[in-house]
């Protein structure tokens, strides 16, 4: 018999179907092993960690920044499954980058960072794919997170207007500055500057009340400290800026309204004393709003200013 033919005939005798079955079963077995060999388990390891460290700030109608930790899709939106280094939850909120100063830190919780063991568990969970099974709630059936329908329209509207604060706050700042400048020039250029000063301060006072309300809303949605929280002795520079920005801004708005009333009474009664008084207050408002604007700029663009100074110092 020809050797080639003999080799082919012997090969054909090998049971092909059982061999294919064994190969496929082996591949499935490896896949099953890889799926069950994960070290972390969401219900056992991650859910209790999130409940103990995140629930107090990120749950309920007053959840910080409107972020609910029990919202599976919201949390996974900050995660790149399988890659903690590319996940903003890890890089921005769980760890402190070496190049970022502590005062600009976004690390959560506010008294964080978490203990190394907890961070290691979260990192491993993310690197293993951040598996949160859809049927596994964070809070359990009895403590399910409230839906948006349970939050009143008023609260949702208050939260929504906060996002306009960074843009609209420039209007009262500019108007107070122009009003204070015209109030000063009115002592040299006469009544026309005085009229312009009063009009600018009046418009600034009205818009400042609106922007202050927006500012309080913005602070709430961004997860800043509550208005009743005093400034701690060891507060960081950023915390101090926030504290004074909040209260000096509110004082400026209240003083602006008082200035307008003083001006109206001065005009009605033709009182020289009140006429001088409201113009002096208008100049003071220009100084106060400059401080408020500077603090707001540091809060929003502080890291940009610092980098610019560093570049100039090279």
PDB file of C-alpha atoms in Angstrom:
ATOM      1  CA  UNK A   1       0.000   0.000   0.000  1.00  0.00           C
ATOM      2  CA  UNK A   2       1.219   3.481  -0.793  1.00  0.00           C
ATOM      3  CA  UNK A   3       2.616   5.147   2.421  1.00  0.00           C
ATOM      4  CA  UNK A   4       0.744   8.386   1.771  1.00  0.00           C
ATOM      5  CA  UNK A   5      -2.543   6.557   1.342  1.00  0.00           C
ATOM      6  CA  UNK A   6      -1.877   4.537   4.521  1.00  0.00           C
ATOM      7  CA  UNK A   7      -1.269   7.776   6.514  1.00  0.00           C
ATOM      8  CA  UNK A   8      -4.497   9.345   5.273  1.00  0.00           C
ATOM      9  CA  UNK A   9      -6.501   6.228   6.089  1.00  0.00           C
ATOM     10  CA  UNK A  10      -5.127   6.111   9.618  1.00  0.00           C
ATOM     11  CA  UNK A  11      -5.894   9.799  10.114  1.00  0.00           C
ATOM     12  CA  UNK A  12      -9.493   9.315   9.069  1.00  0.00           C
ATOM     13  CA  UNK A  13      -9.934   6.689  11.786  1.00  0.00           C
ATOM     14  CA  UNK A  14      -9.437   9.342  14.518  1.00  0.00           C
ATOM     15  CA  UNK A  15     -12.845  10.131  16.091  1.00  0.00           C
ATOM     16  CA  UNK A  16     -13.231  13.731  14.896  1.00  0.00           C
ATOM     17  CA  UNK A  17     -16.516  14.610  16.674  1.00  0.00           C
ATOM     18  CA  UNK A  18     -15.379  13.508  20.147  1.00  0.00           C
ATOM     19  CA  UNK A  19     -12.151  15.422  19.620  1.00  0.00           C
ATOM     20  CA  UNK A  20     -14.020  18.585  18.640  1.00  0.00           C
ATOM     21  CA  UNK A  21     -16.257  18.171  21.688  1.00  0.00           C
ATOM     22  CA  UNK A  22     -13.264  17.948  23.957  1.00  0.00           C
ATOM     23  CA  UNK A  23     -11.679  21.049  22.396  1.00  0.00           C
ATOM     24  CA  UNK A  24     -14.862  23.100  22.688  1.00  0.00           C
ATOM     25  CA  UNK A  25     -15.499  21.918  26.243  1.00  0.00           C
ATOM     26  CA  UNK A  26     -11.960  22.811  27.173  1.00  0.00           C
ATOM     27  CA  UNK A  27     -12.378  26.327  25.790  1.00  0.00           C
ATOM     28  CA  UNK A  28     -15.669  26.824  27.578  1.00  0.00           C
ATOM     29  CA  UNK A  29     -14.134  25.487  30.738  1.00  0.00           C
ATOM     30  CA  UNK A  30     -11.377  28.084  30.579  1.00  0.00           C
ATOM     31  CA  UNK A  31     -13.933  30.867  29.967  1.00  0.00           C
ATOM     32  CA  UNK A  32     -16.030  29.697  32.896  1.00  0.00           C
ATOM     33  CA  UNK A  33     -12.951  29.560  35.060  1.00  0.00           C
ATOM     34  CA  UNK A  34     -11.950  33.103  34.069  1.00  0.00           C
ATOM     35  CA  UNK A  35     -15.443  34.357  34.919  1.00  0.00           C
ATOM     36  CA  UNK A  36     -15.585  32.705  38.310  1.00  0.00           C
ATOM     37  CA  UNK A  37     -11.983  33.329  39.317  1.00  0.00           C
ATOM     38  CA  UNK A  38     -12.487  37.023  40.045  1.00  0.00           C
ATOM     39  CA  UNK A  39     -11.359  37.968  43.491  1.00  0.00           C
ATOM     40  CA  UNK A  40     -13.930  40.693  44.112  1.00  0.00           C
ATOM     41  CA  UNK A  41     -17.650  40.252  44.421  1.00  0.00           C
ATOM     42  CA  UNK A  42     -19.899  43.292  44.200  1.00  0.00           C
ATOM     43  CA  UNK A  43     -22.533  42.251  46.738  1.00  0.00           C
ATOM     44  CA  UNK A  44     -19.950  40.981  49.216  1.00  0.00           C
ATOM     45  CA  UNK A  45     -17.066  43.470  48.831  1.00  0.00           C
ATOM     46  CA  UNK A  46     -18.102  46.613  46.952  1.00  0.00           C
ATOM     47  CA  UNK A  47     -21.701  47.302  48.003  1.00  0.00           C
ATOM     48  CA  UNK A  48     -20.886  47.460  51.756  1.00  0.00           C
ATOM     49  CA  UNK A  49     -17.868  49.667  50.999  1.00  0.00           C
ATOM     50  CA  UNK A  50     -19.982  52.140  49.020  1.00  0.00           C
ATOM     51  CA  UNK A  51     -22.743  52.136  51.631  1.00  0.00           C
ATOM     52  CA  UNK A  52     -20.347  52.829  54.505  1.00  0.00           C
ATOM     53  CA  UNK A  53     -18.329  55.576  52.803  1.00  0.00           C
ATOM     54  CA  UNK A  54     -20.531  57.226  50.160  1.00  0.00           C
ATOM     55  CA  UNK A  55     -24.165  56.863  51.178  1.00  0.00           C
ATOM     56  CA  UNK A  56     -24.272  59.750  53.661  1.00  0.00           C
ATOM     57  CA  UNK A  57     -23.452  62.342  50.970  1.00  0.00           C
ATOM     58  CA  UNK A  58     -24.698  60.736  47.769  1.00  0.00           C
ATOM     59  CA  UNK A  59     -28.173  59.503  48.476  1.00  0.00           C
ATOM     60  CA  UNK A  60     -31.654  60.926  48.931  1.00  0.00           C
ATOM     61  CA  UNK A  61     -33.229  64.186  47.815  1.00  0.00           C
ATOM     62  CA  UNK A  62     -30.246  66.240  49.003  1.00  0.00           C
ATOM     63  CA  UNK A  63     -27.597  64.061  47.359  1.00  0.00           C
ATOM     64  CA  UNK A  64     -24.375  65.987  46.806  1.00  0.00           C
ATOM     65  CA  UNK A  65     -24.079  67.202  43.213  1.00  0.00           C
ATOM     66  CA  UNK A  66     -27.296  65.298  42.481  1.00  0.00           C
ATOM     67  CA  UNK A  67     -25.250  62.085  42.247  1.00  0.00           C
ATOM     68  CA  UNK A  68     -26.868  58.964  43.692  1.00  0.00           C
ATOM     69  CA  UNK A  69     -24.374  56.267  44.619  1.00  0.00           C
ATOM     70  CA  UNK A  70     -27.148  53.679  44.294  1.00  0.00           C
ATOM     71  CA  UNK A  71     -27.660  54.581  40.624  1.00  0.00           C
ATOM     72  CA  UNK A  72     -25.822  51.777  38.830  1.00  0.00           C
ATOM     73  CA  UNK A  73     -25.591  53.579  35.483  1.00  0.00           C
ATOM     74  CA  UNK A  74     -24.420  56.822  37.098  1.00  0.00           C
ATOM     75  CA  UNK A  75     -21.578  55.113  38.953  1.00  0.00           C
ATOM     76  CA  UNK A  76     -20.477  53.008  36.000  1.00  0.00           C
ATOM     77  CA  UNK A  77     -20.432  56.168  33.897  1.00  0.00           C
ATOM     78  CA  UNK A  78     -17.288  57.210  35.809  1.00  0.00           C
ATOM     79  CA  UNK A  79     -15.603  53.837  35.229  1.00  0.00           C
ATOM     80  CA  UNK A  80     -13.668  52.299  32.362  1.00  0.00           C
ATOM     81  CA  UNK A  81     -14.208  48.593  33.098  1.00  0.00           C
ATOM     82  CA  UNK A  82     -10.919  46.746  33.244  1.00  0.00           C
ATOM     83  CA  UNK A  83      -8.785  49.875  33.502  1.00  0.00           C
ATOM     84  CA  UNK A  84      -8.751  51.814  36.765  1.00  0.00           C
ATOM     85  CA  UNK A  85      -6.061  54.194  35.460  1.00  0.00           C
ATOM     86  CA  UNK A  86      -8.471  55.380  32.738  1.00  0.00           C
ATOM     87  CA  UNK A  87     -11.473  55.661  35.093  1.00  0.00           C
ATOM     88  CA  UNK A  88     -12.298  59.152  36.378  1.00  0.00           C
ATOM     89  CA  UNK A  89     -13.773  57.603  39.534  1.00  0.00           C
ATOM     90  CA  UNK A  90     -10.290  56.370  40.391  1.00  0.00           C
ATOM     91  CA  UNK A  91      -8.096  59.185  39.052  1.00  0.00           C
ATOM     92  CA  UNK A  92     -10.256  62.176  40.031  1.00  0.00           C
ATOM     93  CA  UNK A  93     -12.273  61.121  43.052  1.00  0.00           C
ATOM     94  CA  UNK A  94     -10.553  58.227  44.811  1.00  0.00           C
ATOM     95  CA  UNK A  95      -6.875  59.093  44.539  1.00  0.00           C
ATOM     96  CA  UNK A  96      -4.804  62.264  44.667  1.00  0.00           C
ATOM     97  CA  UNK A  97      -2.622  62.868  41.599  1.00  0.00           C
ATOM     98  CA  UNK A  98       0.926  63.895  42.620  1.00  0.00           C
ATOM     99  CA  UNK A  99       0.772  67.057  40.502  1.00  0.00           C
ATOM    100  CA  UNK A 100      -2.406  68.387  42.117  1.00  0.00           C
ATOM    101  CA  UNK A 101      -2.182  70.474  45.257  1.00  0.00           C
ATOM    102  CA  UNK A 102      -4.268  69.359  48.205  1.00  0.00           C
ATOM    103  CA  UNK A 103      -6.398  72.502  48.167  1.00  0.00           C
ATOM    104  CA  UNK A 104      -7.621  71.647  44.652  1.00  0.00           C
ATOM    105  CA  UNK A 105      -8.367  68.047  45.545  1.00  0.00           C
ATOM    106  CA  UNK A 106     -11.643  66.420  44.514  1.00  0.00           C
ATOM    107  CA  UNK A 107     -10.886  63.287  46.504  1.00  0.00           C
ATOM    108  CA  UNK A 108     -13.929  61.700  48.097  1.00  0.00           C
ATOM    109  CA  UNK A 109     -15.026  61.328  50.816  1.00  0.00           C
ATOM    110  CA  UNK A 110     -14.310  64.893  52.013  1.00  0.00           C
ATOM    111  CA  UNK A 111     -12.252  63.530  54.892  1.00  0.00           C
ATOM    112  CA  UNK A 112     -10.546  61.057  52.536  1.00  0.00           C
ATOM    113  CA  UNK A 113      -8.873  59.473  50.852  1.00  0.00           C
ATOM    114  CA  UNK A 114     -10.138  56.043  51.763  1.00  0.00           C
ATOM    115  CA  UNK A 115      -7.931  53.610  53.641  1.00  0.00           C
ATOM    116  CA  UNK A 116      -5.398  51.819  51.420  1.00  0.00           C
ATOM    117  CA  UNK A 117      -7.144  48.470  51.848  1.00  0.00           C
ATOM    118  CA  UNK A 118     -10.447  49.899  50.622  1.00  0.00           C
ATOM    119  CA  UNK A 119      -8.754  51.660  47.711  1.00  0.00           C
ATOM    120  CA  UNK A 120      -7.039  48.416  46.751  1.00  0.00           C
ATOM    121  CA  UNK A 121     -10.378  46.600  46.785  1.00  0.00           C
ATOM    122  CA  UNK A 122     -12.031  49.219  44.565  1.00  0.00           C
ATOM    123  CA  UNK A 123      -9.094  49.288  42.154  1.00  0.00           C
ATOM    124  CA  UNK A 124      -9.115  45.495  41.857  1.00  0.00           C
ATOM    125  CA  UNK A 125     -12.871  45.524  41.268  1.00  0.00           C
ATOM    126  CA  UNK A 126     -12.477  48.067  38.439  1.00  0.00           C
ATOM    127  CA  UNK A 127      -9.516  46.223  36.910  1.00  0.00           C
ATOM    128  CA  UNK A 128     -11.526  43.006  37.008  1.00  0.00           C
ATOM    129  CA  UNK A 129     -14.265  44.647  34.946  1.00  0.00           C
ATOM    130  CA  UNK A 130     -16.334  46.607  37.496  1.00  0.00           C
ATOM    131  CA  UNK A 131     -19.018  43.938  37.507  1.00  0.00           C
ATOM    132  CA  UNK A 132     -22.221  45.212  39.097  1.00  0.00           C
ATOM    133  CA  UNK A 133     -24.929  42.652  38.263  1.00  0.00           C
ATOM    134  CA  UNK A 134     -28.164  44.323  37.249  1.00  0.00           C
ATOM    135  CA  UNK A 135     -30.184  42.329  39.723  1.00  0.00           C
ATOM    136  CA  UNK A 136     -28.066  43.362  42.699  1.00  0.00           C
ATOM    137  CA  UNK A 137     -29.246  46.687  44.262  1.00  0.00           C
ATOM    138  CA  UNK A 138     -26.882  48.671  46.433  1.00  0.00           C
ATOM    139  CA  UNK A 139     -29.445  49.415  49.120  1.00  0.00           C
ATOM    140  CA  UNK A 140     -31.633  46.347  48.984  1.00  0.00           C
ATOM    141  CA  UNK A 141     -35.289  46.251  48.040  1.00  0.00           C
ATOM    142  CA  UNK A 142     -36.512  47.952  51.233  1.00  0.00           C
ATOM    143  CA  UNK A 143     -34.104  50.879  50.874  1.00  0.00           C
ATOM    144  CA  UNK A 144     -34.248  51.523  47.172  1.00  0.00           C
ATOM    145  CA  UNK A 145     -33.171  54.983  46.099  1.00  0.00           C
ATOM    146  CA  UNK A 146     -36.000  57.446  45.516  1.00  0.00           C
ATOM    147  CA  UNK A 147     -36.857  58.215  41.930  1.00  0.00           C
ATOM    148  CA  UNK A 148     -36.756  61.699  40.451  1.00  0.00           C
ATOM    149  CA  UNK A 149     -40.531  61.826  40.801  1.00  0.00           C
ATOM    150  CA  UNK A 150     -40.170  61.862  44.588  1.00  0.00           C
ATOM    151  CA  UNK A 151     -38.163  65.100  44.395  1.00  0.00           C
ATOM    152  CA  UNK A 152     -40.405  68.157  44.262  1.00  0.00           C
ATOM    153  CA  UNK A 153     -40.454  70.434  41.244  1.00  0.00           C
ATOM    154  CA  UNK A 154     -39.251  73.314  43.411  1.00  0.00           C
ATOM    155  CA  UNK A 155     -36.120  71.451  44.529  1.00  0.00           C
ATOM    156  CA  UNK A 156     -35.328  70.372  40.974  1.00  0.00           C
ATOM    157  CA  UNK A 157     -35.793  73.933  39.712  1.00  0.00           C
ATOM    158  CA  UNK A 158     -33.543  75.265  42.487  1.00  0.00           C
ATOM    159  CA  UNK A 159     -30.843  72.776  41.520  1.00  0.00           C
ATOM    160  CA  UNK A 160     -31.194  73.601  37.834  1.00  0.00           C
ATOM    161  CA  UNK A 161     -30.693  77.365  38.153  1.00  0.00           C
ATOM    162  CA  UNK A 162     -27.393  76.849  39.957  1.00  0.00           C
ATOM    163  CA  UNK A 163     -25.635  75.933  36.725  1.00  0.00           C
ATOM    164  CA  UNK A 164     -26.241  79.475  35.387  1.00  0.00           C
ATOM    165  CA  UNK A 165     -24.341  81.100  38.249  1.00  0.00           C
ATOM    166  CA  UNK A 166     -20.818  81.025  36.710  1.00  0.00           C
ATOM    167  CA  UNK A 167     -22.072  82.765  33.552  1.00  0.00           C
ATOM    168  CA  UNK A 168     -24.572  85.317  34.900  1.00  0.00           C
ATOM    169  CA  UNK A 169     -22.510  86.443  37.891  1.00  0.00           C
ATOM    170  CA  UNK A 170     -20.390  88.622  35.582  1.00  0.00           C
ATOM    171  CA  UNK A 171     -23.299  91.028  35.005  1.00  0.00           C
ATOM    172  CA  UNK A 172     -23.702  92.358  38.581  1.00  0.00           C
ATOM    173  CA  UNK A 173     -19.911  92.418  38.987  1.00  0.00           C
ATOM    174  CA  UNK A 174     -19.520  94.651  35.954  1.00  0.00           C
ATOM    175  CA  UNK A 175     -22.484  96.854  36.912  1.00  0.00           C
ATOM    176  CA  UNK A 176     -21.267  97.381  40.485  1.00  0.00           C
ATOM    177  CA  UNK A 177     -17.821  98.314  39.189  1.00  0.00           C
ATOM    178  CA  UNK A 178     -19.241 100.831  36.704  1.00  0.00           C
ATOM    179  CA  UNK A 179     -21.677 102.168  39.306  1.00  0.00           C
ATOM    180  CA  UNK A 180     -18.914 102.670  41.867  1.00  0.00           C
ATOM    181  CA  UNK A 181     -16.699 104.360  39.285  1.00  0.00           C
ATOM    182  CA  UNK A 182     -19.479 106.712  38.204  1.00  0.00           C
ATOM    183  CA  UNK A 183     -20.329 107.480  41.840  1.00  0.00           C
ATOM    184  CA  UNK A 184     -16.722 108.565  42.352  1.00  0.00           C
ATOM    185  CA  UNK A 185     -16.648 110.630  39.152  1.00  0.00           C
ATOM    186  CA  UNK A 186     -19.945 112.322  40.073  1.00  0.00           C
ATOM    187  CA  UNK A 187     -18.044 114.418  42.610  1.00  0.00           C
ATOM    188  CA  UNK A 188     -16.090 115.908  39.708  1.00  0.00           C
ATOM    189  CA  UNK A 189     -18.379 115.612  36.661  1.00  0.00           C
ATOM    190  CA  UNK A 190     -21.778 116.386  38.151  1.00  0.00           C
ATOM    191  CA  UNK A 191     -25.267 114.928  38.120  1.00  0.00           C
ATOM    192  CA  UNK A 192     -25.022 112.968  34.857  1.00  0.00           C
ATOM    193  CA  UNK A 193     -22.471 110.593  36.379  1.00  0.00           C
ATOM    194  CA  UNK A 194     -24.562 110.402  39.519  1.00  0.00           C
ATOM    195  CA  UNK A 195     -27.617 109.336  37.521  1.00  0.00           C
ATOM    196  CA  UNK A 196     -25.593 106.713  35.652  1.00  0.00           C
ATOM    197  CA  UNK A 197     -24.175 105.456  38.940  1.00  0.00           C
ATOM    198  CA  UNK A 198     -27.639 105.048  40.465  1.00  0.00           C
ATOM    199  CA  UNK A 199     -28.972 103.228  37.391  1.00  0.00           C
ATOM    200  CA  UNK A 200     -26.019 100.819  37.349  1.00  0.00           C
ATOM    201  CA  UNK A 201     -26.222 100.093  41.073  1.00  0.00           C
ATOM    202  CA  UNK A 202     -29.992  99.552  40.867  1.00  0.00           C
ATOM    203  CA  UNK A 203     -29.651  97.033  38.045  1.00  0.00           C
ATOM    204  CA  UNK A 204     -26.682  95.407  39.759  1.00  0.00           C
ATOM    205  CA  UNK A 205     -28.607  95.022  43.026  1.00  0.00           C
ATOM    206  CA  UNK A 206     -31.483  93.249  41.296  1.00  0.00           C
ATOM    207  CA  UNK A 207     -29.254  90.884  39.324  1.00  0.00           C
ATOM    208  CA  UNK A 208     -27.007  90.238  42.329  1.00  0.00           C
ATOM    209  CA  UNK A 209     -29.933  88.851  44.339  1.00  0.00           C
ATOM    210  CA  UNK A 210     -30.661  86.435  41.492  1.00  0.00           C
ATOM    211  CA  UNK A 211     -27.039  85.370  41.084  1.00  0.00           C
ATOM    212  CA  UNK A 212     -26.569  84.910  44.838  1.00  0.00           C
ATOM    213  CA  UNK A 213     -29.535  82.517  44.906  1.00  0.00           C
ATOM    214  CA  UNK A 214     -27.985  80.741  41.922  1.00  0.00           C
ATOM    215  CA  UNK A 215     -24.670  80.642  43.777  1.00  0.00           C
ATOM    216  CA  UNK A 216     -26.185  78.907  46.791  1.00  0.00           C
ATOM    217  CA  UNK A 217     -27.820  76.414  44.448  1.00  0.00           C
ATOM    218  CA  UNK A 218     -24.544  75.867  42.591  1.00  0.00           C
ATOM    219  CA  UNK A 219     -22.717  75.221  45.863  1.00  0.00           C
ATOM    220  CA  UNK A 220     -25.331  72.612  46.733  1.00  0.00           C
ATOM    221  CA  UNK A 221     -25.128  70.810  43.381  1.00  0.00           C
ATOM    222  CA  UNK A 222     -21.321  70.829  43.473  1.00  0.00           C
ATOM    223  CA  UNK A 223     -21.284  69.200  46.886  1.00  0.00           C
ATOM    224  CA  UNK A 224     -19.750  72.118  48.805  1.00  0.00           C
ATOM    225  CA  UNK A 225     -20.246  72.502  52.531  1.00  0.00           C
ATOM    226  CA  UNK A 226     -23.629  73.633  53.805  1.00  0.00           C
ATOM    227  CA  UNK A 227     -24.180  77.314  54.585  1.00  0.00           C
ATOM    228  CA  UNK A 228     -24.282  76.546  58.307  1.00  0.00           C
ATOM    229  CA  UNK A 229     -20.836  74.896  58.256  1.00  0.00           C
ATOM    230  CA  UNK A 230     -18.310  77.254  59.912  1.00  0.00           C
ATOM    231  CA  UNK A 231     -14.807  77.783  58.607  1.00  0.00           C
ATOM    232  CA  UNK A 232     -12.505  75.321  60.359  1.00  0.00           C
ATOM    233  CA  UNK A 233      -9.229  76.488  61.866  1.00  0.00           C
ATOM    234  CA  UNK A 234      -7.266  74.117  59.637  1.00  0.00           C
ATOM    235  CA  UNK A 235      -9.289  74.799  56.495  1.00  0.00           C
ATOM    236  CA  UNK A 236      -7.415  74.778  53.205  1.00  0.00           C
ATOM    237  CA  UNK A 237      -6.979  77.866  51.047  1.00  0.00           C
ATOM    238  CA  UNK A 238      -9.728  76.639  48.708  1.00  0.00           C
ATOM    239  CA  UNK A 239     -12.162  76.095  51.587  1.00  0.00           C
ATOM    240  CA  UNK A 240     -11.422  79.586  52.913  1.00  0.00           C
ATOM    241  CA  UNK A 241     -12.013  81.085  49.473  1.00  0.00           C
ATOM    242  CA  UNK A 242     -15.343  79.286  49.218  1.00  0.00           C
ATOM    243  CA  UNK A 243     -16.404  80.399  52.698  1.00  0.00           C
ATOM    244  CA  UNK A 244     -15.610  84.090  52.145  1.00  0.00           C
ATOM    245  CA  UNK A 245     -16.784  84.107  48.519  1.00  0.00           C
ATOM    246  CA  UNK A 246     -20.159  82.826  49.636  1.00  0.00           C
ATOM    247  CA  UNK A 247     -20.702  85.267  52.480  1.00  0.00           C
ATOM    248  CA  UNK A 248     -19.045  88.378  51.014  1.00  0.00           C
ATOM    249  CA  UNK A 249     -21.121  87.841  47.868  1.00  0.00           C
ATOM    250  CA  UNK A 250     -24.304  87.644  49.929  1.00  0.00           C
ATOM    251  CA  UNK A 251     -23.298  90.743  51.893  1.00  0.00           C
ATOM    252  CA  UNK A 252     -22.655  92.603  48.633  1.00  0.00           C
ATOM    253  CA  UNK A 253     -26.126  91.794  47.330  1.00  0.00           C
ATOM    254  CA  UNK A 254     -27.810  92.902  50.570  1.00  0.00           C
ATOM    255  CA  UNK A 255     -25.732  96.082  50.711  1.00  0.00           C
ATOM    256  CA  UNK A 256     -26.579  96.770  47.068  1.00  0.00           C
ATOM    257  CA  UNK A 257     -30.298  96.703  47.832  1.00  0.00           C
ATOM    258  CA  UNK A 258     -29.734  98.997  50.821  1.00  0.00           C
ATOM    259  CA  UNK A 259     -27.772 101.385  48.619  1.00  0.00           C
ATOM    260  CA  UNK A 260     -30.653 101.616  46.148  1.00  0.00           C
ATOM    261  CA  UNK A 261     -33.137 102.395  48.928  1.00  0.00           C
ATOM    262  CA  UNK A 262     -30.801 105.068  50.287  1.00  0.00           C
ATOM    263  CA  UNK A 263     -30.595 106.627  46.838  1.00  0.00           C
ATOM    264  CA  UNK A 264     -34.365 106.629  46.401  1.00  0.00           C
ATOM    265  CA  UNK A 265     -34.934 108.240  49.798  1.00  0.00           C
ATOM    266  CA  UNK A 266     -32.211 110.782  49.079  1.00  0.00           C
ATOM    267  CA  UNK A 267     -33.927 111.775  45.840  1.00  0.00           C
ATOM    268  CA  UNK A 268     -37.381 111.950  47.420  1.00  0.00           C
ATOM    269  CA  UNK A 269     -36.272 113.980  50.435  1.00  0.00           C
ATOM    270  CA  UNK A 270     -33.520 115.843  48.591  1.00  0.00           C
ATOM    271  CA  UNK A 271     -31.158 114.950  51.398  1.00  0.00           C
ATOM    272  CA  UNK A 272     -27.525 115.860  50.746  1.00  0.00           C
ATOM    273  CA  UNK A 273     -26.361 113.597  53.567  1.00  0.00           C
ATOM    274  CA  UNK A 274     -28.091 110.523  52.124  1.00  0.00           C
ATOM    275  CA  UNK A 275     -26.972 111.552  48.644  1.00  0.00           C
ATOM    276  CA  UNK A 276     -23.353 111.376  49.790  1.00  0.00           C
ATOM    277  CA  UNK A 277     -24.030 108.200  51.764  1.00  0.00           C
ATOM    278  CA  UNK A 278     -25.390 106.093  48.891  1.00  0.00           C
ATOM    279  CA  UNK A 279     -22.554 107.171  46.598  1.00  0.00           C
ATOM    280  CA  UNK A 280     -19.981 106.168  49.214  1.00  0.00           C
ATOM    281  CA  UNK A 281     -21.744 102.822  49.599  1.00  0.00           C
ATOM    282  CA  UNK A 282     -21.696 102.434  45.803  1.00  0.00           C
ATOM    283  CA  UNK A 283     -17.912 102.886  45.836  1.00  0.00           C
ATOM    284  CA  UNK A 284     -17.646 100.383  48.683  1.00  0.00           C
ATOM    285  CA  UNK A 285     -19.709  97.923  46.650  1.00  0.00           C
ATOM    286  CA  UNK A 286     -17.224  98.219  43.784  1.00  0.00           C
ATOM    287  CA  UNK A 287     -14.453  97.172  46.186  1.00  0.00           C
ATOM    288  CA  UNK A 288     -16.480  94.315  47.680  1.00  0.00           C
ATOM    289  CA  UNK A 289     -17.522  92.900  44.331  1.00  0.00           C
ATOM    290  CA  UNK A 290     -13.887  92.992  43.219  1.00  0.00           C
ATOM    291  CA  UNK A 291     -12.992  90.798  46.195  1.00  0.00           C
ATOM    292  CA  UNK A 292     -15.892  88.456  45.452  1.00  0.00           C
ATOM    293  CA  UNK A 293     -14.917  88.227  41.796  1.00  0.00           C
ATOM    294  CA  UNK A 294     -11.301  87.488  42.661  1.00  0.00           C
ATOM    295  CA  UNK A 295     -12.328  84.706  45.049  1.00  0.00           C
ATOM    296  CA  UNK A 296     -14.672  83.230  42.468  1.00  0.00           C
ATOM    297  CA  UNK A 297     -11.918  83.335  39.854  1.00  0.00           C
ATOM    298  CA  UNK A 298      -9.562  81.481  42.176  1.00  0.00           C
ATOM    299  CA  UNK A 299     -12.198  78.845  42.861  1.00  0.00           C
ATOM    300  CA  UNK A 300     -12.888  78.219  39.176  1.00  0.00           C
ATOM    301  CA  UNK A 301      -9.588  79.060  37.489  1.00  0.00           C
ATOM    302  CA  UNK A 302      -7.144  78.896  40.397  1.00  0.00           C
ATOM    303  CA  UNK A 303      -5.135  76.028  38.938  1.00  0.00           C
ATOM    304  CA  UNK A 304      -4.872  77.892  35.620  1.00  0.00           C
ATOM    305  CA  UNK A 305      -3.521  81.019  37.343  1.00  0.00           C
ATOM    306  CA  UNK A 306      -1.004  78.980  39.309  1.00  0.00           C
ATOM    307  CA  UNK A 307       0.240  77.227  36.182  1.00  0.00           C
ATOM    308  CA  UNK A 308       0.541  80.590  34.399  1.00  0.00           C
ATOM    309  CA  UNK A 309       2.685  81.980  37.245  1.00  0.00           C
ATOM    310  CA  UNK A 310       4.815  78.856  37.183  1.00  0.00           C
ATOM    311  CA  UNK A 311       5.373  79.240  33.449  1.00  0.00           C
ATOM    312  CA  UNK A 312       6.320  82.895  33.885  1.00  0.00           C
ATOM    313  CA  UNK A 313       8.767  82.003  36.659  1.00  0.00           C
ATOM    314  CA  UNK A 314      10.720  79.561  34.527  1.00  0.00           C
TER     315      UNK A 314
END
